[in-house]
Short mmCIF file of C-alpha atoms in Angstrom, two decimals:
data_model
loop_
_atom_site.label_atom_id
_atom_site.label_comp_id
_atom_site.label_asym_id
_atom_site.label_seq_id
_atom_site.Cartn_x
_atom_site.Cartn_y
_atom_site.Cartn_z
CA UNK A 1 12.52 31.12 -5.75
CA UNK A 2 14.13 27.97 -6.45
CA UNK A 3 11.54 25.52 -8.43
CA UNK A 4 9.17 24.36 -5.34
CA UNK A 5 10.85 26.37 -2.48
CA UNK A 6 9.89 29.90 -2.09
CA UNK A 7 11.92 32.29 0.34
CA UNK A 8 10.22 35.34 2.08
CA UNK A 9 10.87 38.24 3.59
CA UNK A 10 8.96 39.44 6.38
CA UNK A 11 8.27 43.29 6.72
CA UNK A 12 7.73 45.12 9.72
CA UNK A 13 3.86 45.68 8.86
CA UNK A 14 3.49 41.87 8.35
CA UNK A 15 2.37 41.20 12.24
CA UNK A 16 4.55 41.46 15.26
CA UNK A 17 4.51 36.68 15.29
CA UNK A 18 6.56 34.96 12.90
CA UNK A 19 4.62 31.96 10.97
CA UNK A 20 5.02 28.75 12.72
CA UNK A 21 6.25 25.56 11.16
CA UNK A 22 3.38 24.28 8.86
CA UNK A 23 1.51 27.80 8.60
CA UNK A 24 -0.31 28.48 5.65
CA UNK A 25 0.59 31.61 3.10
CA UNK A 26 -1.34 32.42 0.39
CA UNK A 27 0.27 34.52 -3.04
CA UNK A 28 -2.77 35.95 -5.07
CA UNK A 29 -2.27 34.65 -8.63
CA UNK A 30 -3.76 37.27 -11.44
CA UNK A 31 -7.17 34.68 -13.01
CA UNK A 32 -6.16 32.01 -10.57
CA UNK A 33 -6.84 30.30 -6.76
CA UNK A 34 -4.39 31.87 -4.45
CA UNK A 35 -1.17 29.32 -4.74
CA UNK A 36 -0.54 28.01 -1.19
CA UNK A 37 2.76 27.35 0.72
CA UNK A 38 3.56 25.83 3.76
CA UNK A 39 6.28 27.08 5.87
CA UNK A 40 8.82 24.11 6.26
CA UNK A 41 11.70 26.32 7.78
CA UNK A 42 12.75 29.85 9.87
CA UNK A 43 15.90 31.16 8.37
CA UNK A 44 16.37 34.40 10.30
CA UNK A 45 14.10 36.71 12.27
CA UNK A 46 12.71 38.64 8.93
CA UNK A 47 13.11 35.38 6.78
CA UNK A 48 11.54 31.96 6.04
CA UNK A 49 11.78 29.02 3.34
CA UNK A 50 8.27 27.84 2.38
CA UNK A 51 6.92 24.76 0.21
CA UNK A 52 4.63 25.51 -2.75
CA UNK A 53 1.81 23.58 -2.64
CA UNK A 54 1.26 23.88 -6.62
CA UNK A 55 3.01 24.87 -9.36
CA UNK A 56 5.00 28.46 -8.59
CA UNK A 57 5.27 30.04 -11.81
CA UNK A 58 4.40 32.98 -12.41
CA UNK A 59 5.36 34.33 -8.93
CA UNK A 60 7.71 36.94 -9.19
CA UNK A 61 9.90 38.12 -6.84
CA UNK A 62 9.04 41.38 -4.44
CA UNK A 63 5.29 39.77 -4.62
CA UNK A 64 2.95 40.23 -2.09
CA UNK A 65 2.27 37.02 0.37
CA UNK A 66 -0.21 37.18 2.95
CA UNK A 67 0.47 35.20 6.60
CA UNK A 68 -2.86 33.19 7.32
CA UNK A 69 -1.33 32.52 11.10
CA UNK A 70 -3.02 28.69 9.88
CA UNK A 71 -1.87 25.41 9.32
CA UNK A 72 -2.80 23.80 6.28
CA UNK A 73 -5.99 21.66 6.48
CA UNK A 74 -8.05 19.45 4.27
CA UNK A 75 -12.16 19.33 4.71
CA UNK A 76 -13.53 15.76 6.16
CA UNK A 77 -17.07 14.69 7.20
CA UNK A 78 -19.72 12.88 5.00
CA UNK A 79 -19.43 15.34 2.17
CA UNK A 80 -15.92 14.11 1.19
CA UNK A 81 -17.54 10.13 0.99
CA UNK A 82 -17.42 9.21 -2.65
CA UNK A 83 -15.35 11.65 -4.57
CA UNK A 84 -12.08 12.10 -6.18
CA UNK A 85 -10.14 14.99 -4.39
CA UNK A 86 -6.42 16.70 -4.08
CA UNK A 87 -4.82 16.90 -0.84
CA UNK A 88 -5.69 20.26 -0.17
CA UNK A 89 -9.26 18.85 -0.73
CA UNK A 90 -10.35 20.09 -4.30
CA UNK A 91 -12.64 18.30 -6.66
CA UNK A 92 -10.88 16.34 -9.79
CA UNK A 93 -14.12 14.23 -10.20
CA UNK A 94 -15.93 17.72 -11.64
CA UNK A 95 -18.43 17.73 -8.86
CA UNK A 96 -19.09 20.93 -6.38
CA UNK A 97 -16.44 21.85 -3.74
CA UNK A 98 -16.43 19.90 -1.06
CA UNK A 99 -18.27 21.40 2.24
CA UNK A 100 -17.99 20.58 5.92
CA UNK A 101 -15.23 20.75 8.47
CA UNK A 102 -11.76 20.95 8.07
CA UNK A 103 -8.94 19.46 10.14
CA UNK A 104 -5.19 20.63 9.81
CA UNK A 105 -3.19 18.06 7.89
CA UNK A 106 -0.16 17.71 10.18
CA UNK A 107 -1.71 16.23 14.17
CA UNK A 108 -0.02 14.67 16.29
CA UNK A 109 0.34 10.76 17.07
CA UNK A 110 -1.69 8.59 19.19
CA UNK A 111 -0.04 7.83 22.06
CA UNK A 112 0.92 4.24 23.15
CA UNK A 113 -2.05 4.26 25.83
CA UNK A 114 -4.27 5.22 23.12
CA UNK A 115 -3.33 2.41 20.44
CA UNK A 116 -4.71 -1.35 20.43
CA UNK A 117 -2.84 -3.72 19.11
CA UNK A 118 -3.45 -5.79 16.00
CA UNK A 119 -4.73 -9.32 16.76
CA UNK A 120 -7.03 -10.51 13.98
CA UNK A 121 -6.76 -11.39 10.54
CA UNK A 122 -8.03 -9.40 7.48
CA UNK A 123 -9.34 -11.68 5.13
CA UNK A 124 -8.45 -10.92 1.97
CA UNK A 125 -9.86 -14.16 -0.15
CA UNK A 126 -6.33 -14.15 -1.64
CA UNK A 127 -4.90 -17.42 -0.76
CA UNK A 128 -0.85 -17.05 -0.71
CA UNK A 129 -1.59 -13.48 1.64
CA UNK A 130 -4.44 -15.03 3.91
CA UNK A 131 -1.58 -18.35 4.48
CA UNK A 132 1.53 -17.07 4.66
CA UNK A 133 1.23 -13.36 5.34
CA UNK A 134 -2.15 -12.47 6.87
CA UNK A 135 -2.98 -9.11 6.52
CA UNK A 136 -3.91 -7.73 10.67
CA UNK A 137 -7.11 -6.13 11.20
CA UNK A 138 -5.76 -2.46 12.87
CA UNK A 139 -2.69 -2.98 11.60
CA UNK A 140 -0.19 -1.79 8.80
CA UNK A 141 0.97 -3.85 5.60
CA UNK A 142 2.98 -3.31 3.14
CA UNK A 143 3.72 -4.82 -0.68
CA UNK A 144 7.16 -4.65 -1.97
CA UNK A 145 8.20 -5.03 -5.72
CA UNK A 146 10.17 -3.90 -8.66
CA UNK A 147 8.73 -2.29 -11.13
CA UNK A 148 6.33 -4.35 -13.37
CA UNK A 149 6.05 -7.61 -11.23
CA UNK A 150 2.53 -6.32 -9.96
CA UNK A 151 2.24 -4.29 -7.05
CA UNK A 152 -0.61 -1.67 -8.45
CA UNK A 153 -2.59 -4.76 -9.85
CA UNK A 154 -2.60 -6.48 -6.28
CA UNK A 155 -3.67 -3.45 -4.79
CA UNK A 156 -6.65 -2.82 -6.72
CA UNK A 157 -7.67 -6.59 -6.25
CA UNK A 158 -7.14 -6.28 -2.16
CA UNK A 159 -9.11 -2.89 -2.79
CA UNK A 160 -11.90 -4.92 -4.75
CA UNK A 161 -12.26 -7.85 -2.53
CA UNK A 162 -11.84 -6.30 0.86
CA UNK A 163 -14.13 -3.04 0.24
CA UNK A 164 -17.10 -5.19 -1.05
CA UNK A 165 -16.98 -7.17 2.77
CA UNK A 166 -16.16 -3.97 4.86
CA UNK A 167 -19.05 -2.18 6.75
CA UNK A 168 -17.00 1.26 7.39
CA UNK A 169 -15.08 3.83 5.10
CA UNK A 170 -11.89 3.43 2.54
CA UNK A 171 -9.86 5.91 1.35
CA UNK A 172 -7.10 5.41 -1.01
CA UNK A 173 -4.09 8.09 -1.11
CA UNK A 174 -2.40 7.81 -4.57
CA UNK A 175 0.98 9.68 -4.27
CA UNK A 176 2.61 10.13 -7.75
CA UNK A 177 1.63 7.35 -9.44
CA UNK A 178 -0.05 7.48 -12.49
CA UNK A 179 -3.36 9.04 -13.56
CA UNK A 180 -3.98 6.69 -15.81
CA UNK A 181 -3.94 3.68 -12.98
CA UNK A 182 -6.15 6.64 -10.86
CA UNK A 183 -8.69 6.49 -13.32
CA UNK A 184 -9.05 2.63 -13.49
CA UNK A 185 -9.40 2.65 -10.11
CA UNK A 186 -12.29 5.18 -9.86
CA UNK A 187 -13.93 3.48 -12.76
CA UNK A 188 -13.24 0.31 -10.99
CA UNK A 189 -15.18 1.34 -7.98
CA UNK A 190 -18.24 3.15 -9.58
CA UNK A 191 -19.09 0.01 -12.00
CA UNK A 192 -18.70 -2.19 -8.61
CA UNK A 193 -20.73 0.15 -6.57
CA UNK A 194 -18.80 0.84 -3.80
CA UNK A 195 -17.79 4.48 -4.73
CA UNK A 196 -20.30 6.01 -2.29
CA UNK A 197 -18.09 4.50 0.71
CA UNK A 198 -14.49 5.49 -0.34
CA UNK A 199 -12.60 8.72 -0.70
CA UNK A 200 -10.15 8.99 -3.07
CA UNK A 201 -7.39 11.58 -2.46
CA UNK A 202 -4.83 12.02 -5.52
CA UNK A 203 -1.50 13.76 -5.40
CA UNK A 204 -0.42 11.96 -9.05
CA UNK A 205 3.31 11.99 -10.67
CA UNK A 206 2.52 15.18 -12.77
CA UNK A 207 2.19 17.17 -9.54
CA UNK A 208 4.62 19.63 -7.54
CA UNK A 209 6.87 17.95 -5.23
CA UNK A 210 4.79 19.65 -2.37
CA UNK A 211 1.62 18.39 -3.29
CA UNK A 212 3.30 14.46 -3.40
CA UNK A 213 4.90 14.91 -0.41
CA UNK A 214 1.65 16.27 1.83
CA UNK A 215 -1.28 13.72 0.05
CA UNK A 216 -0.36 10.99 1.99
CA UNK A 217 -0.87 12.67 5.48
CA UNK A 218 -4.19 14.44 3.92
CA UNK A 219 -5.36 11.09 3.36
CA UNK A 220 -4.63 10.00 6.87
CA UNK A 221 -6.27 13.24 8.22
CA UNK A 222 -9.51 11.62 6.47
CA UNK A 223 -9.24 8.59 7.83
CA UNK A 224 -8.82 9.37 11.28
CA UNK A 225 -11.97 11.67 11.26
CA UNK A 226 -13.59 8.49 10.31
CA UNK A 227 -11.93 6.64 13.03
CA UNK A 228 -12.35 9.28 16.01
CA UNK A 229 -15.18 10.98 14.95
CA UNK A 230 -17.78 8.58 13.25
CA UNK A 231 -16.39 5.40 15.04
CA UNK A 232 -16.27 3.89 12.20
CA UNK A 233 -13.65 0.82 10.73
CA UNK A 234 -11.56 2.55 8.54
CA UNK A 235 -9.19 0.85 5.31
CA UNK A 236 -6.89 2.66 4.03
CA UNK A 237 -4.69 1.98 0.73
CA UNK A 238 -1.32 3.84 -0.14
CA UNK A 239 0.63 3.74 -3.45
CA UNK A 240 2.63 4.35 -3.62
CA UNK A 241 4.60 5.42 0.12
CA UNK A 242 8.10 4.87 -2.06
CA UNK A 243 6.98 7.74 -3.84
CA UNK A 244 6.11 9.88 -0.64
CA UNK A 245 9.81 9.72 0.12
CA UNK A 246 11.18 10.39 -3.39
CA UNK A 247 9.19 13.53 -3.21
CA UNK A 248 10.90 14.29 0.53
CA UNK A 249 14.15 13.86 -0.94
CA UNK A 250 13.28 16.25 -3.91
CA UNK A 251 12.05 18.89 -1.37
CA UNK A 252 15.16 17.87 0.91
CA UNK A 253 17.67 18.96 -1.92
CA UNK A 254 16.17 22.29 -3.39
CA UNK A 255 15.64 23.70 0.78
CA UNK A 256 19.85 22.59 0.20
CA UNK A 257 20.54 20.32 2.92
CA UNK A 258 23.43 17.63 2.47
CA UNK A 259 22.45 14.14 1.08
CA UNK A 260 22.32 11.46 3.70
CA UNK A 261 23.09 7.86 2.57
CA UNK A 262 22.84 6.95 -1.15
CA UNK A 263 21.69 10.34 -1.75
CA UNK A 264 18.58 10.61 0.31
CA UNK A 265 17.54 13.10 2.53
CA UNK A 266 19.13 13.62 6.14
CA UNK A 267 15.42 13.46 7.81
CA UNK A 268 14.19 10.03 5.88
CA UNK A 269 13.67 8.24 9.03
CA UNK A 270 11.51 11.02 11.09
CA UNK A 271 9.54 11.81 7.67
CA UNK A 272 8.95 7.98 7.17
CA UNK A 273 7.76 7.62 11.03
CA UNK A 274 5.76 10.96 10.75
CA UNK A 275 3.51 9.20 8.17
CA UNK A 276 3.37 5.57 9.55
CA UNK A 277 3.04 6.24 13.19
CA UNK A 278 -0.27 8.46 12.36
CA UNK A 279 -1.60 5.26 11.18
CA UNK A 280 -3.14 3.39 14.22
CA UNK A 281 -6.29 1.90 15.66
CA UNK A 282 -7.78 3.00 19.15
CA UNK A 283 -10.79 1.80 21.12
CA UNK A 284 -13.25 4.41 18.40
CA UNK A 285 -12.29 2.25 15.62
CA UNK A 286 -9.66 0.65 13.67
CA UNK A 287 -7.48 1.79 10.85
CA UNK A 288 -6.15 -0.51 8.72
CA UNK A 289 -3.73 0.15 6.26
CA UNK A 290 -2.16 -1.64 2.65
CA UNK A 291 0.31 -0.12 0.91
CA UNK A 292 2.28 -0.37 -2.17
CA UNK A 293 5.87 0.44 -1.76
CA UNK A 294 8.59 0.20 -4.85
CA UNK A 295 11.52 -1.26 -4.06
CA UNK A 296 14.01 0.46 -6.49
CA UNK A 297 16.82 -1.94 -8.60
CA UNK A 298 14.77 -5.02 -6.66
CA UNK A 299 17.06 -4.19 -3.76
CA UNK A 300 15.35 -5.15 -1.02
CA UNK A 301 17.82 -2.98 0.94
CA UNK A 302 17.31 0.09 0.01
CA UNK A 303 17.72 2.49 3.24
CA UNK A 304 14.34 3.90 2.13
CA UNK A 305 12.70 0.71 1.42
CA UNK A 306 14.40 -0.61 4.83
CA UNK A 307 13.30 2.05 6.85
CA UNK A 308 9.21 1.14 5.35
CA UNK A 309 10.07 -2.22 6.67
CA UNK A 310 10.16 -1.19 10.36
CA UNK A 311 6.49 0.16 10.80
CA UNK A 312 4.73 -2.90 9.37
CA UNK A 313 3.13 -5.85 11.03
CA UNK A 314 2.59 -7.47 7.76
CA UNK A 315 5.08 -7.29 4.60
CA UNK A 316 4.37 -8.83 0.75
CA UNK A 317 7.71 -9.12 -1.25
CA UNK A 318 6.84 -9.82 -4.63
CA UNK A 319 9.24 -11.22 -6.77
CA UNK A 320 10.03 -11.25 -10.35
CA UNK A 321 11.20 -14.67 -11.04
CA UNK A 322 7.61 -15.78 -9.74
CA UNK A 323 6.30 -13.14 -12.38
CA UNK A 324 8.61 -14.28 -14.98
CA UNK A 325 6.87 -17.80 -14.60
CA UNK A 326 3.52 -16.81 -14.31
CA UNK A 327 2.77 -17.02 -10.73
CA UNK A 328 0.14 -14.65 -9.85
CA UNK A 329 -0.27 -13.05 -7.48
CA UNK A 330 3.82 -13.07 -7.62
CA UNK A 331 4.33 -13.79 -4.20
CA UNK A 332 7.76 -14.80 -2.89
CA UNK A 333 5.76 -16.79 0.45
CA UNK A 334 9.82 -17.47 1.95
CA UNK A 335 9.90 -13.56 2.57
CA UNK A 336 6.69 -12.76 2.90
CA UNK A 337 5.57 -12.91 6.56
CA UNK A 338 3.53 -11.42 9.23
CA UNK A 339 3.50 -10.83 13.14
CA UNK A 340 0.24 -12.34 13.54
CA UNK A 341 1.49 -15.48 12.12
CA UNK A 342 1.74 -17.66 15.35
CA UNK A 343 -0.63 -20.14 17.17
CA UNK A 344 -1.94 -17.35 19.60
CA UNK A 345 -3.30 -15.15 16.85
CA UNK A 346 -4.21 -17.60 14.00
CA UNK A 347 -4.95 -21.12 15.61
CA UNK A 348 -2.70 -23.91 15.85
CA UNK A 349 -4.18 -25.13 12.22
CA UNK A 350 -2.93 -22.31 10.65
CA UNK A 351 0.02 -21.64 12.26
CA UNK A 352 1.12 -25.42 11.58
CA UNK A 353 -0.22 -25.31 7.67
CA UNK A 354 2.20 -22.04 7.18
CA UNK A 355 5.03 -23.43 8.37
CA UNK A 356 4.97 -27.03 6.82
CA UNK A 357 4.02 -25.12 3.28
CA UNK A 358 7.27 -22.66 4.13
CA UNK A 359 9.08 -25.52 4.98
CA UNK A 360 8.30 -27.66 1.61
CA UNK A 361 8.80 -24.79 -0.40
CA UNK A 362 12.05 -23.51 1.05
CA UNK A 363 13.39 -27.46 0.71
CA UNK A 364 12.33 -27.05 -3.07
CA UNK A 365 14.46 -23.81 -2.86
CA UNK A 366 17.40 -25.99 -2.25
CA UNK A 367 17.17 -28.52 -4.38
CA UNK A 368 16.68 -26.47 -7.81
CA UNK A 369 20.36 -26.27 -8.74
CA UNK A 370 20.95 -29.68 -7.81
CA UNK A 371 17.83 -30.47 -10.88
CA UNK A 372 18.87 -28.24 -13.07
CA UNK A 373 22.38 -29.73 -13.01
CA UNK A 374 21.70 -33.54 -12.53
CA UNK A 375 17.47 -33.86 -12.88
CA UNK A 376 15.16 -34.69 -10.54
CA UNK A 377 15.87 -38.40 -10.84
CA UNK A 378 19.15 -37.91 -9.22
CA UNK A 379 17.17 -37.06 -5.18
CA UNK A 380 16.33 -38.98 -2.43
CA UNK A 381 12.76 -40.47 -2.72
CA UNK A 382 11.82 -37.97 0.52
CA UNK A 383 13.10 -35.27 -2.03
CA UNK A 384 11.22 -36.03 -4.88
CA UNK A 385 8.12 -36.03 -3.23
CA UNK A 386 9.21 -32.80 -1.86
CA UNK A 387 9.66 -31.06 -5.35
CA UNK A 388 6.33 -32.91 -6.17
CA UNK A 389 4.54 -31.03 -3.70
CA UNK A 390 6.36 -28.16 -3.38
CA UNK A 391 5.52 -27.49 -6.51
CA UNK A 392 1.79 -28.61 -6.39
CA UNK A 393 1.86 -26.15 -3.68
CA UNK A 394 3.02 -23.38 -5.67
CA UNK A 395 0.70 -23.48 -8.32
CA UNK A 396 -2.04 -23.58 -5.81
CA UNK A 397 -1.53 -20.55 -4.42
CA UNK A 398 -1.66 -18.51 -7.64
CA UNK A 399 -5.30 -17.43 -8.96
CA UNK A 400 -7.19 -15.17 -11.53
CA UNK A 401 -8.03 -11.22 -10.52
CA UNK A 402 -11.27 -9.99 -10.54
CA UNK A 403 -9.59 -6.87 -11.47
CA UNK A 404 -7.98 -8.68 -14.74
CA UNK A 405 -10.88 -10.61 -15.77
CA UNK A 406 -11.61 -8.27 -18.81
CA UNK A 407 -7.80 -8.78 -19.65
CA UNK A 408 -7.23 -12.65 -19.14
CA UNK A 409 -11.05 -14.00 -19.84
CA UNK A 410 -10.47 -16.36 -16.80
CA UNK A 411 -13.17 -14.87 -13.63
CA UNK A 412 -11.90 -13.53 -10.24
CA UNK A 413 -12.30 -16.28 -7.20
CA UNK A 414 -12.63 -15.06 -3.71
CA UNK A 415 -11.60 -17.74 -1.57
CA UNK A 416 -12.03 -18.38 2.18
CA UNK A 417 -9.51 -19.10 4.82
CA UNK A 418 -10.67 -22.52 5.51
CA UNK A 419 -10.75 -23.70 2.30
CA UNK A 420 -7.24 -22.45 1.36
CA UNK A 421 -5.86 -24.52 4.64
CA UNK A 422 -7.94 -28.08 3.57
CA UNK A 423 -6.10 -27.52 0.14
CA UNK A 424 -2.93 -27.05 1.57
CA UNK A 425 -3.23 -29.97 3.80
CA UNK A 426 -4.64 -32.52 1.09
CA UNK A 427 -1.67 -31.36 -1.11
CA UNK A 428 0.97 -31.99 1.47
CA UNK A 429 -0.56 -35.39 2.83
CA UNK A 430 0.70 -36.47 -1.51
CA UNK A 431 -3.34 -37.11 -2.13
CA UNK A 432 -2.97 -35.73 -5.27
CA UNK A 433 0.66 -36.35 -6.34
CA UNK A 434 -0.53 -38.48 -9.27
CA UNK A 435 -2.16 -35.08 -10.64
CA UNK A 436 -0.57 -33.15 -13.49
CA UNK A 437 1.02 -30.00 -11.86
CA UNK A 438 -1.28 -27.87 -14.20
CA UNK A 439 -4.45 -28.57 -12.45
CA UNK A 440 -3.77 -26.61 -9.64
CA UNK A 441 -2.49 -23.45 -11.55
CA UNK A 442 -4.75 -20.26 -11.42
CA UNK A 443 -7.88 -21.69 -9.97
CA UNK A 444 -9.63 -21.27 -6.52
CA UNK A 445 -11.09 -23.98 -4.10
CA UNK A 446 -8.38 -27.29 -4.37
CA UNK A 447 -12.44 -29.12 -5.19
CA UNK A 448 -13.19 -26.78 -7.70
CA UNK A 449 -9.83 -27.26 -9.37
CA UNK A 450 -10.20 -31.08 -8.75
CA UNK A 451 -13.45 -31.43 -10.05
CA UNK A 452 -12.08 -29.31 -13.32
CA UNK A 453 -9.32 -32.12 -13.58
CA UNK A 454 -11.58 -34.95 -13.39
CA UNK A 455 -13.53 -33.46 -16.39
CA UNK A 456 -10.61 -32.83 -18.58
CA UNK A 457 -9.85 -36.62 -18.07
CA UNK A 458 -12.71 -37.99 -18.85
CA UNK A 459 -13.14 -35.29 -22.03
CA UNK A 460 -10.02 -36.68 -23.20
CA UNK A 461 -10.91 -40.66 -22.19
#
């Protein structure tokens, strides 16, 4: 045994068909559940290296395993709908076991025949995603961040304003993050009511690095049973997928093989694509997917981080010097993007808001070492305006969390599509360049905020 990885000999009474890749053995455990493992590779004729799927002491070696000839599976259907699970499909909400059928963990992909594109927007009600990075109905998405500038938070809000408005089934894979954020969540959901629709599937950072590295394609096994068999719409949240792969890595080095590029495993690419390629809609139902991905050091090119990038349609990079000044969500809209964002997918309107917004913005970019050094009376007229707006624009896009209301005292806003775009247009045509840049900050509809304004001026008149 070396921590996780267990290595066993096969004896000539122990069945004339060696275990395949992904087989199931179970080690009886004296007061305990059997301890699973999952065969992850053959290293002669009488030997094998397996994973343990939970924490391995106690095993000694010369132990008895028994050879289940299965794969490993976790149990779907309606009975899973509304409860906390592991990923081999045990309670941790206290309730009964979970009965109904059971479908191995590790299927194969959908092939390209089977898949339909992504061509419509998920509305989020978040206006800085819905403009400048639409999330696709079918299709994957994925927020990038640092630690602390507010990935979790933005999930939980997506979680809270999309699973309100969506007629099928959520499930949300938490792969070693915290069990403190796990609880929120669940808490979260039950005082909203929308528990009974969601299935919550929790592999958290106190767990073996077996158990991390396997919850993310239980929770995928769940969601395609809703997809294939129910026909049913089907979101599904990740955080953290960063995390999937640090646990690959871990398994990676104690099975011994050689680092690969700044240390992580030789097989990060086919592990990343054996996760993200499961993740697809067909003509059953769609599967749409958000997830939270850290980007270690804030370096956006991480080969791990990198590697995320190439599976999503839609990509949120959140940036810390938008945290640092308050700008929540914190956004960076000049690399955030999405493959649906062109005329054929979004409209004309929207495709022509985005870009003149990007455009303003990115000429703000520009400028701000030229007004930090000289000031802002130093530019062009056209420039000033541009830094007027720009940041008008900025401000406009931030706005409270339902999910932080208890924290900030300031209540959630959900706001439409349309509504985001008429703001974006009035603040861009200068309408409201005489307004104090504050009245835009953290606030919903551009009327709402408006009509806020006109109050505070004639409070203080």
């Amino acid at each position: 045994m070396n921590g996780p990885v267990v290595e066993v000999r096969l004896w000539a009474d122990g069945g004339d068909r060696l275990p395949a890749i992904g087989d199931v053995l179970r080690a009886p455990r004296e007061g305990a559940e059997p301890l699973l493992l999952e065969v992850v590779t053959h290293v002669a004729l009488d030997r094998l290296r397996a994973i343990g799927l939970g924490d391995t002491r106690g095993l000694a070696v010369g132990a008895p395993l028994e050879i289940t000839h299965a794969p490993l599976c976790v149990p779907v259907g309606a009975g899973v709908k509304g409860r906390v699970l592991d990923m081999l499909g045990r309670p941790l909400d206290g309730g009964p076991p979970v009965e109904g059928p059971t479908r191995p963990v590790l299927r194969p992909t959908k092939t390209t025949l089977e898949r339909r594109p992504a061509t419509e927007i998920f509305e989020t009600g978040l206006k800085v995603i819905d403009l400048l990075s639409p999330l696709p109905r079918g299709g994957n998405a994925g927020l990038f961040g640092g630690a602390g500038v507010g990935k979790t938070v933005l999930m939980m809000e997506l979680i809270h304003n999309t699973v309100q408005h969506h007629d099928g089934v959520s499930v949300f894979a938490g792969i070693g993050e915290r069990s403190r954020e796990a609880r929120e969540l669940w808490l979260e959901m039950q005082q909203s009511g929308v528990l009974d629709d969601v299935v919550l599937i929790l592999g958290q950072m106190g767990e073996t690095p077996g158990v991390r590295f396997r919850t993310g394609l239980s929770a995928i096994t769940v969601a395609e049973y809703f997809r294939d068999d129910v026909g049913q719409d089907v979101l599904l949240f990740i955080d953290n997928v960063f995390r999937f792969v640090q646990a690959g890595n871990e398994v990676s080095g104690t099975l011994g093989r050689p680092p690969s590029r700044i240390g992580y495993q030789p097989t990060l690419a086919a592990e990343v694509a054996q996760l993200e390629e499961r993740i697809s809609s067909t003509d059953k139902g769609t599967l749409t997917s958000v997830q939270a991905v850290y980007v270690p050091a804030d370096d956006i090119t991480d080969p791990a981080v990198a590697e995320i990038f190439n599976h999503l349609d839609s990509f949120l990079v959140l940036s810390r010097e938008a945290a640092a000044e308050g700008l929540y969500p914190a956004v960076d809209p000049l690399r955030s993007s999405s493959s649906l964002l062109v005329s054929e997918f979004v409209g004309e309107r929207h495709a022509s808001v985005a870009a003149r917004v990007r455009a303003t913005l990115a000429k703000y970019e520009e400028l701000r070492d030229i007004i930090a050094l000289m000031g802002i009376d130093e530019l062009s007229p056209d420039d000033r305006r541009a830094v007027v707006r720009a940041r008008r624009l900025r401000r406009f896009l931030t706005q409270p969390f339902f999910v932080t209301e208890q924290f900030t005292g300031t209540a959630g806003v959900h706001v439409a599509l349309v509504d985001t775009l008429s703001g974006c247009e009035a603040i861009l045509s200068g309408a409201h360049d005489d307004l104090p840049e504050q009245a835009f900050y953290m606030g919903g509809r551009l009327d709402d905020l408006l009509a806020v304004a006109r109050r505070d001026t004639e409070a203080a008149a």
